[in-house]
């Protein structure tokens, strides 16, 4: 029985260390190669070393300004 190239599982590189990881159910930590690499990546997100590009989130001062403006704009009842 011959195997075609389509039978081979997709391989991705671990985002943390670069080791190739087969994309299949047995690869528990995919796209990571191990629990260690998964936790290192999670830690980077938790300490905000990794960020998604875009506008920064609103801080409390911005929120207070918006609430004050909304109070001014609210109709009197």
Coordinates of C-alpha atoms in Angstrom, one line a residue:
X1 CA 0.0 0.0 0.0
X2 CA 1.5 3.3 -1.0
X3 CA 1.0 6.6 0.8
X4 CA 0.5 9.8 -1.0
X5 CA 1.8 13.2 0.2
X6 CA -1.8 14.0 1.2
X7 CA -1.7 11.2 3.8
X8 CA 1.1 12.8 5.8
X9 CA -0.1 15.0 8.7
X10 CA 0.4 18.7 8.5
X11 CA 3.6 19.8 10.3
X12 CA 4.0 23.2 12.0
X13 CA 6.9 24.6 13.8
X14 CA 6.5 25.1 17.6
X15 CA 6.0 28.9 18.0
X16 CA 8.3 28.8 21.0
X17 CA 11.3 26.6 20.1
X18 CA 10.8 25.9 16.4
X19 CA 10.7 22.1 16.6
X20 CA 8.4 20.5 13.9
X21 CA 5.1 19.3 15.4
X22 CA 2.7 17.0 13.6
X23 CA -0.8 18.4 13.6
X24 CA -2.8 15.4 14.8
X25 CA -5.0 14.4 17.8
X26 CA -2.0 12.7 19.5
X27 CA -0.1 16.0 19.6
X28 CA -1.7 17.2 22.8
X29 CA 0.0 20.6 23.0
X30 CA -0.2 21.5 19.3
X31 CA 0.9 23.9 18.0
X32 CA 3.5 23.6 20.8
X33 CA 5.8 20.7 21.1
X34 CA 5.4 20.3 24.8
X35 CA 3.7 21.6 27.9
X36 CA 6.8 23.6 28.7
X37 CA 6.7 25.6 25.5
X38 CA 3.0 26.1 26.0
X39 CA 3.5 27.5 29.5
X40 CA 6.4 29.7 28.4
X41 CA 4.1 31.2 25.7
X42 CA 1.2 31.6 28.1
X43 CA 3.5 33.4 30.6
X44 CA 4.6 35.8 27.9
X45 CA 0.9 36.7 27.2
X46 CA 0.2 37.0 31.0
X47 CA 3.1 39.5 31.5
X48 CA 2.0 41.3 28.3
X49 CA 5.2 40.6 26.4
X50 CA 3.0 39.3 23.5
X51 CA 0.4 41.8 22.2
X52 CA -2.1 41.8 19.4
X53 CA -1.6 44.8 17.1
X54 CA -4.2 47.6 17.3
X55 CA -5.3 50.4 19.4
X56 CA -4.4 50.2 23.1
X57 CA -7.1 49.4 25.6
X58 CA -8.9 52.2 27.4
X59 CA -7.5 53.0 30.8
X60 CA -9.6 54.2 33.8
X61 CA -9.0 57.9 33.2
X62 CA -10.5 57.5 29.7
X63 CA -13.5 55.6 31.2
X64 CA -14.1 58.3 33.7
X65 CA -14.0 61.0 31.0
X66 CA -16.5 59.0 28.9
X67 CA -18.8 58.5 31.9
X68 CA -18.7 62.2 32.8
X69 CA -19.5 63.1 29.1
X70 CA -22.4 60.7 29.1
X71 CA -23.8 62.2 32.3
X72 CA -23.7 65.7 30.7
X73 CA -25.4 64.4 27.5
X74 CA -28.1 62.5 29.5
X75 CA -31.6 64.1 29.2
X76 CA -33.1 65.3 32.5
X77 CA -36.1 63.3 33.6

